[in-house]
Coordinates of C-alpha atoms and ligand atoms in Angstrom, one line a residue:
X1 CA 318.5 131.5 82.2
X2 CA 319.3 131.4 85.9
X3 CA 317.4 133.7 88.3
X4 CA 321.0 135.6 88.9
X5 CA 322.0 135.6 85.6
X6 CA 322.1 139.1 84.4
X7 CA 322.6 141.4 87.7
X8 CA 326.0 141.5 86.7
X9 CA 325.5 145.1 85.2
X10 CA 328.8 146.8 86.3
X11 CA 332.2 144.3 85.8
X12 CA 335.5 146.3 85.3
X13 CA 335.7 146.4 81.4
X14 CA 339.4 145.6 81.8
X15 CA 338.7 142.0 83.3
X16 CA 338.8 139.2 81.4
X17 CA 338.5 137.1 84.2
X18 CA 335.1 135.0 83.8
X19 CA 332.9 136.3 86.7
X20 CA 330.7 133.7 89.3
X21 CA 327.9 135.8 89.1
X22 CA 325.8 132.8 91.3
X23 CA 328.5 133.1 94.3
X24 CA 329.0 137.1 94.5
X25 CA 327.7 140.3 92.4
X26 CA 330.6 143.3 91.1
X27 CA 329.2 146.4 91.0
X28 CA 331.0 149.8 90.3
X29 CA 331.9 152.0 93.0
X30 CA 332.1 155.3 92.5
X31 CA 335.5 156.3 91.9
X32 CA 335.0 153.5 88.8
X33 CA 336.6 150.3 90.8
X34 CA 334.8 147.4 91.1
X35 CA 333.5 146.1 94.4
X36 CA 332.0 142.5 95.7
X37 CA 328.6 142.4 96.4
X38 CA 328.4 140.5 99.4
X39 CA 325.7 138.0 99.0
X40 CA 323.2 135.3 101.0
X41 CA 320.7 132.5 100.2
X42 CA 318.6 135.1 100.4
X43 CA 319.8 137.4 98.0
X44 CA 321.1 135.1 95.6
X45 CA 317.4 134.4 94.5
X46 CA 316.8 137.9 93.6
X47 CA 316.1 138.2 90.2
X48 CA 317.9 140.8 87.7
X49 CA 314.8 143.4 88.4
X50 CA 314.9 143.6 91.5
X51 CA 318.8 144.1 91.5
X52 CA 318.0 147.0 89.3
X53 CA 315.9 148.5 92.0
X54 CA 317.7 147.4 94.4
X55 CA 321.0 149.8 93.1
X56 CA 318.7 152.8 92.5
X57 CA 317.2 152.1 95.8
X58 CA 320.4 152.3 97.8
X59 CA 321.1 155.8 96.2
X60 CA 318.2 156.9 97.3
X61 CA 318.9 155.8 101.1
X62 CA 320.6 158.9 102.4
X63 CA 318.0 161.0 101.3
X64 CA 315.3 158.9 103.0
X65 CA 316.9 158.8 105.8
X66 CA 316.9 162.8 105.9
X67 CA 313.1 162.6 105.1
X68 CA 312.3 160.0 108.2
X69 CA 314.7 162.0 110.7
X70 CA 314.2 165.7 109.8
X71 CA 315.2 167.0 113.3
X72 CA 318.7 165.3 113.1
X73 CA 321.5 167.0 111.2
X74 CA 323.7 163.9 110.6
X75 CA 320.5 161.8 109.0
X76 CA 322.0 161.1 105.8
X77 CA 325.5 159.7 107.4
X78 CA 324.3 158.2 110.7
X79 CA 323.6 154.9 110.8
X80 CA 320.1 153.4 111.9
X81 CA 319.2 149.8 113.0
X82 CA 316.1 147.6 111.9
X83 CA 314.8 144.4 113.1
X84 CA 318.2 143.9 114.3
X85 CA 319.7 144.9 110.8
X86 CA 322.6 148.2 111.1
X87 CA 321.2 149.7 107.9
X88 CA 324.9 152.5 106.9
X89 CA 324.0 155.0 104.4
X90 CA 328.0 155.0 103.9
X91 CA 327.9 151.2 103.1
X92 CA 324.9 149.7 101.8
X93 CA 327.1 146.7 100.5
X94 CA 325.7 144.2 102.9
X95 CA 323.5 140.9 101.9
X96 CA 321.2 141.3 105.0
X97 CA 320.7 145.1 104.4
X98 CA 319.8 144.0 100.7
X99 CA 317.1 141.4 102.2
X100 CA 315.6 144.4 104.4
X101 CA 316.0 147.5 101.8
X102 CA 314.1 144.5 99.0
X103 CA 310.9 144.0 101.7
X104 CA 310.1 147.4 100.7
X105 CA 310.9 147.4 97.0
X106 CA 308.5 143.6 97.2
X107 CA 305.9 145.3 98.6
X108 CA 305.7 148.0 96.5
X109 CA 305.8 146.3 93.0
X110 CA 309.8 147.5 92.7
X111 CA 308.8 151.1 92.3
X112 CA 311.5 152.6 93.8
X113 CA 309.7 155.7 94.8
X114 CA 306.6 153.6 96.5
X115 CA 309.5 151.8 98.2
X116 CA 311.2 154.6 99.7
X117 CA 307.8 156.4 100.7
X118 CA 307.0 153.5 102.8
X119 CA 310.7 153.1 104.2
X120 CA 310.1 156.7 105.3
X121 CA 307.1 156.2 106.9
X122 CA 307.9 152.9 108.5
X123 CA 310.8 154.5 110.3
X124 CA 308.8 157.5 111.2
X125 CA 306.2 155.4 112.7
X126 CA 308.2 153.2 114.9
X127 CA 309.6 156.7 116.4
X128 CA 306.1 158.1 116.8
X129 CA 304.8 154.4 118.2
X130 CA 307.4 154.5 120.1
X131 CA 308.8 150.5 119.2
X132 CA 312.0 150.4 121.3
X133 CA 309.7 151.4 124.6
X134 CA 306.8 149.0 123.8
X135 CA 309.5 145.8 123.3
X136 CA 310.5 147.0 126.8
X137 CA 307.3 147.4 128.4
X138 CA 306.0 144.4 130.5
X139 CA 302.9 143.5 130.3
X140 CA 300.1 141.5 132.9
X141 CA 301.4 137.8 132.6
X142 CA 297.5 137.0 133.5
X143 CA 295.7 139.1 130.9
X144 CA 298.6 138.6 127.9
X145 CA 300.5 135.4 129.3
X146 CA 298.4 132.1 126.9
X147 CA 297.9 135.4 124.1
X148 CA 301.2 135.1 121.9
X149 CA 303.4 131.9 121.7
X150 CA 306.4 131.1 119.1
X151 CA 307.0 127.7 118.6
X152 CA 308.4 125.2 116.4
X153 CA 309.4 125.6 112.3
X154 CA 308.0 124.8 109.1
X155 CA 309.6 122.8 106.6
X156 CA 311.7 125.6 105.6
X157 CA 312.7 126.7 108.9
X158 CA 310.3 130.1 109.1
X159 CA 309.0 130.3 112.9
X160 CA 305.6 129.7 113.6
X161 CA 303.7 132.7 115.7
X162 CA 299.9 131.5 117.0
X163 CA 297.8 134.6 118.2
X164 CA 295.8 132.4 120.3
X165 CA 292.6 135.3 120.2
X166 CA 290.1 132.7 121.5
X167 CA 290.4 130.4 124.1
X168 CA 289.5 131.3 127.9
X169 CA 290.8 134.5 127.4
X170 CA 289.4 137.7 129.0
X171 CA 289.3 139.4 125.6
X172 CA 287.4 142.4 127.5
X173 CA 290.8 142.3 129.6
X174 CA 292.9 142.0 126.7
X175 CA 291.0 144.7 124.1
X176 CA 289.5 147.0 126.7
X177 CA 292.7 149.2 126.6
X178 CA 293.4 149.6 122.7
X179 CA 296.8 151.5 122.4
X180 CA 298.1 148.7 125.4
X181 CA 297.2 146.0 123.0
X182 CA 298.8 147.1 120.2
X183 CA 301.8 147.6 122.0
X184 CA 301.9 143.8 123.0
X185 CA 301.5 143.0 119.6
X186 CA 303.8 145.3 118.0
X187 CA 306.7 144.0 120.7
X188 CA 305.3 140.2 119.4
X189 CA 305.9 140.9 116.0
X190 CA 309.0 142.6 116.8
X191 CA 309.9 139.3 118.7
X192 CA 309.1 136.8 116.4
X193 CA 311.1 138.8 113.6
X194 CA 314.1 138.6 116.3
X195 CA 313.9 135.0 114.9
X196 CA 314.6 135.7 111.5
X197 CA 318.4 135.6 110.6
X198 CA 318.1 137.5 107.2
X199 CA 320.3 134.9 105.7
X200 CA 318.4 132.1 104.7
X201 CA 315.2 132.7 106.6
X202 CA 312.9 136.1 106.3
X203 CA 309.5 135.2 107.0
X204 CA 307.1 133.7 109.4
X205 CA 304.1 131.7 109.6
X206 CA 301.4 133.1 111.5
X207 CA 298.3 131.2 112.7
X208 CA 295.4 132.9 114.6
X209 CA 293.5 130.7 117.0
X210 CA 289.6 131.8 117.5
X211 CA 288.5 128.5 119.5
X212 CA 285.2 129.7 121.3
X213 CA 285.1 133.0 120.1
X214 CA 281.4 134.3 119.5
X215 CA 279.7 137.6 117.7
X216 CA 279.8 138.8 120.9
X217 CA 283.9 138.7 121.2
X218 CA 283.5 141.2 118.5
X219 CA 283.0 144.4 120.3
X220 CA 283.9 147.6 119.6
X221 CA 287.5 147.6 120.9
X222 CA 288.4 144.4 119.8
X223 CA 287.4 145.3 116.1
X224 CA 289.2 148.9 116.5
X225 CA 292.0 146.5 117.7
X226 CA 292.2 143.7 115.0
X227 CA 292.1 147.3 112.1
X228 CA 294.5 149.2 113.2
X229 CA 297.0 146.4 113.6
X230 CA 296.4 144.9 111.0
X231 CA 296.9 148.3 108.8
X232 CA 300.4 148.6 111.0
X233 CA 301.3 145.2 109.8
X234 CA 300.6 146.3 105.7
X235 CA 301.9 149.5 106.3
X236 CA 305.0 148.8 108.3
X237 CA 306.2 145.1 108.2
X238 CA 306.4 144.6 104.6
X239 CA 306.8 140.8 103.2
X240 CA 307.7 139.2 106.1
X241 CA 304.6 136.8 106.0
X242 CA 304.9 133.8 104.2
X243 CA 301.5 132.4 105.4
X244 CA 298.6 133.1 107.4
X245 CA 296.0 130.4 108.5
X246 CA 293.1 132.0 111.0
X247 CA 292.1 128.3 112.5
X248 CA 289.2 127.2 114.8
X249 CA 287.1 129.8 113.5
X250 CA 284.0 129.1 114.1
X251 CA 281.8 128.5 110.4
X252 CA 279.3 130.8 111.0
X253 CA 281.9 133.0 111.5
X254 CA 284.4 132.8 108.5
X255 CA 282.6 136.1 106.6
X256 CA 284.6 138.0 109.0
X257 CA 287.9 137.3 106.9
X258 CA 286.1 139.4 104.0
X259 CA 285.3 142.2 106.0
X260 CA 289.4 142.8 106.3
X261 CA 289.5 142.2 102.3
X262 CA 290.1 146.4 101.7
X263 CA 292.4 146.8 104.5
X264 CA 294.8 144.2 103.1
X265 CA 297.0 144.2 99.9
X266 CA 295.6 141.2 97.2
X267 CA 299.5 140.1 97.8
X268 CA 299.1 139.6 101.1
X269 CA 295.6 138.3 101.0
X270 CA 296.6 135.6 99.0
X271 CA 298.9 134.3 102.0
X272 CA 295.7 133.9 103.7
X273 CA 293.4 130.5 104.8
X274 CA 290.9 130.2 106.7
X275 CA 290.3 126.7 108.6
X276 CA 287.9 124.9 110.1
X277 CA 287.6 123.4 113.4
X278 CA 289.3 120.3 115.2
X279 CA 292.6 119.0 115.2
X280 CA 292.2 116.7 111.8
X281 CA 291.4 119.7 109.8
X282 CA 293.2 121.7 111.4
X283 CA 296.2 119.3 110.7
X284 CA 295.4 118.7 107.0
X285 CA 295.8 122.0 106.7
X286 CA 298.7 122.9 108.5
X287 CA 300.7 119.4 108.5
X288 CA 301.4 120.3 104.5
X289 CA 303.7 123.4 105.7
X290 CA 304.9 122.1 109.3
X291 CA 306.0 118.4 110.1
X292 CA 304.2 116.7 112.8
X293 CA 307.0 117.0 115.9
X294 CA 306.8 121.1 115.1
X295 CA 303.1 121.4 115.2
X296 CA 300.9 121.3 118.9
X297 CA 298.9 118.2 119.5
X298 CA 296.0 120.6 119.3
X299 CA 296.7 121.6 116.1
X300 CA 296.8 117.8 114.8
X301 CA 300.7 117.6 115.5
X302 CA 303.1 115.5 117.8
X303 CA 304.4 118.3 119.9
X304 CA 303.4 118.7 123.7
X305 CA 303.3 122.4 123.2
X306 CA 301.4 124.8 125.1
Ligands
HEM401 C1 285.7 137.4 117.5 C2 286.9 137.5 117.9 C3 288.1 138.0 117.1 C4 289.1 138.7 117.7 C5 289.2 139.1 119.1 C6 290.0 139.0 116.6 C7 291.2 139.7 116.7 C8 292.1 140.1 115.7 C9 293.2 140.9 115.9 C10 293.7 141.5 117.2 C11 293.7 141.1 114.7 C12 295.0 141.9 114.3 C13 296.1 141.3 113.5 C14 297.0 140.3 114.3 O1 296.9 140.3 115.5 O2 297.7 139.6 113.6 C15 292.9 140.4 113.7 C16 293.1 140.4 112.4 C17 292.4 139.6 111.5 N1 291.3 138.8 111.8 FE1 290.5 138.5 113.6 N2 289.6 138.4 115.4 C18 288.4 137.8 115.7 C19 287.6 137.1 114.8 C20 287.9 136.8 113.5 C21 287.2 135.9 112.6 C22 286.1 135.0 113.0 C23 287.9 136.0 111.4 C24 287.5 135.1 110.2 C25 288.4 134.4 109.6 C26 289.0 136.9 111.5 C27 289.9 137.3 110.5 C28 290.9 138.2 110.7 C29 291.7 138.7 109.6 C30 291.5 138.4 108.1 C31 292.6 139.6 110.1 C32 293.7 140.4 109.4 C33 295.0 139.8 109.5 C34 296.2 140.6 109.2 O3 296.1 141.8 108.8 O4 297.3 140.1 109.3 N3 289.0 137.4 112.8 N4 291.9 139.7 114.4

């Protein structure tokens, strides 16, 4: 059976036209005609479960929106926009609005009411965080300038995001003010998801960096720093990871990774590698997912990258 074989739960009894169900979905509207379901690369892998979700999801959309927005009185008509994405309560019907509503539903096991808490709070949050302003800020060029860089593609064409957190950084610079920190990262992530097109692509590769760090990087604030953004991340940016490798980290070091083991879902845990140091392991590891001419010469690749 074929991963889209079944969604078709709603085709107009009256047709006895044989239906494509691999190159578009019919679903019933609600005055009882059918209508296409527009679909992507992306959607067209979902699987007949998470269709079913998916459909009860969408009803439920209006009403979360209400829930997320309580002070505005058109919630349940306006329309909102995430990660680039115009999410209209009056026309869910769109393939890249399917690939945004199913992050939720993914990271929630399909429970449709898990799904829609977390939708609620995820666009409460970026209200309260205040996204739009911190993607606007501009931050010191000499305390965040070597922090974040995007570069290159793995074999599948996800971006790669390093988080270079070691280095000759002034981590005392960069953690000493918490909330500023978390507002470069936030506008980061917010960044490298600008790179996703929702269409064939919907996830990222991150890698951490920790060449030199020490025990004594660890301070109060950067710890504080590394929790809460990595609580926003499972709480707010559901499944757009596909990998996570924390590199150069130093071997008496690598307990650290379990220390973050409550704070992160098994799911997403599973994503996770730690690697050794140099640019053959690191390579070995990384060359697997990303071809040579996309990968930093640091990092065992080809590329003159930063
Ligand atoms: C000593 C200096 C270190 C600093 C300054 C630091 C900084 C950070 C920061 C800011 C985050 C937030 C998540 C993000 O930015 O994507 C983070 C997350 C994390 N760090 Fe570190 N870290 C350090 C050492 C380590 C070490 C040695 C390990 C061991 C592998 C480690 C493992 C992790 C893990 C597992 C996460 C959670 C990732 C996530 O939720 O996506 N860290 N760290």
């Amino acid at each position: 059976m074929s991963e889209t074989e079944g969604q078709e739960t709603a085709t107009s009894p009256a047709s006895s036209e044989p239906q494509d169900t691999t190159a578009q979905e019919v679903q019933e509207s609600a005055e009882g005609a059918t209508v296409e379901e527009p679909q992507n690369a992306l959607t067209e892998k979902f699987t007949p479960k998470e269709w079913d979700a998916l459909k009860v999801f969408r009803n439920e959309i209006p009403d979360a929106l209400a829930s997320a927005y309580p002070d505005k009185s058109d919630a349940k008509t306006a329309a909102i926009n995430l990660w680039g994405v115009t999410i209209d309560p009056s026309n869910l019907l769109d393939a890249r609005v399917s690939v945004v509503l199913m992050k939720f539903l993914r990271a929630r096991n399909l429970s449709v009411s898990e799904g829609k808490v977390m939708f609620i709070a995820t666009l409460r949050w970026r209200d309260e965080f205040n996204v739009e302003a911190a993607c606007k800020e501009e931050f010191p060029e000499d305390v965040f300038g070597q922090l974040g860089h995007i570069y290159g593609k793995d074999k599948a064409g996800r971006p790669v995001v390093y988080n270079v957190y070691g280095g000759n950084q002034d981590l005392k610079a960069i953690f000493g003010d918490v909330q500023r920190f978390l507002r470069w990262r936030v506008a980061f992530m917010e960044k490298s998801i600008e790179l996703l097109d929702l269409e064939s692509t919907d996830q990222m590769i991150q890698v951490h960096d920790y060449a030199g760090v020490s025990m004594t990087s660890r301070d109060a604030n950067s710890k504080n720093a590394a929790s809460e953004a990595s609580s926003i991340f499972s709480s707010h940016y559901p499944e757009l990871l596909h990998k996570k490798y924390f590199i150069n980290v130093p071997s008496y070091m690598t307990w650290i990774f379990w220390l973050f083991k409550p704070l992160i879902p098994s799911a997403t845990l599973a994503k996770m590698s730690v690697v050794g140091s140099g640019a053959s392991t690191i390579g070995k590891a990384l060359l697997p997912e990303i071809d040579a001419k996309q990968l930093p010469k640091r990092y065992g690749g080809e590329a003159e990258a930063f």
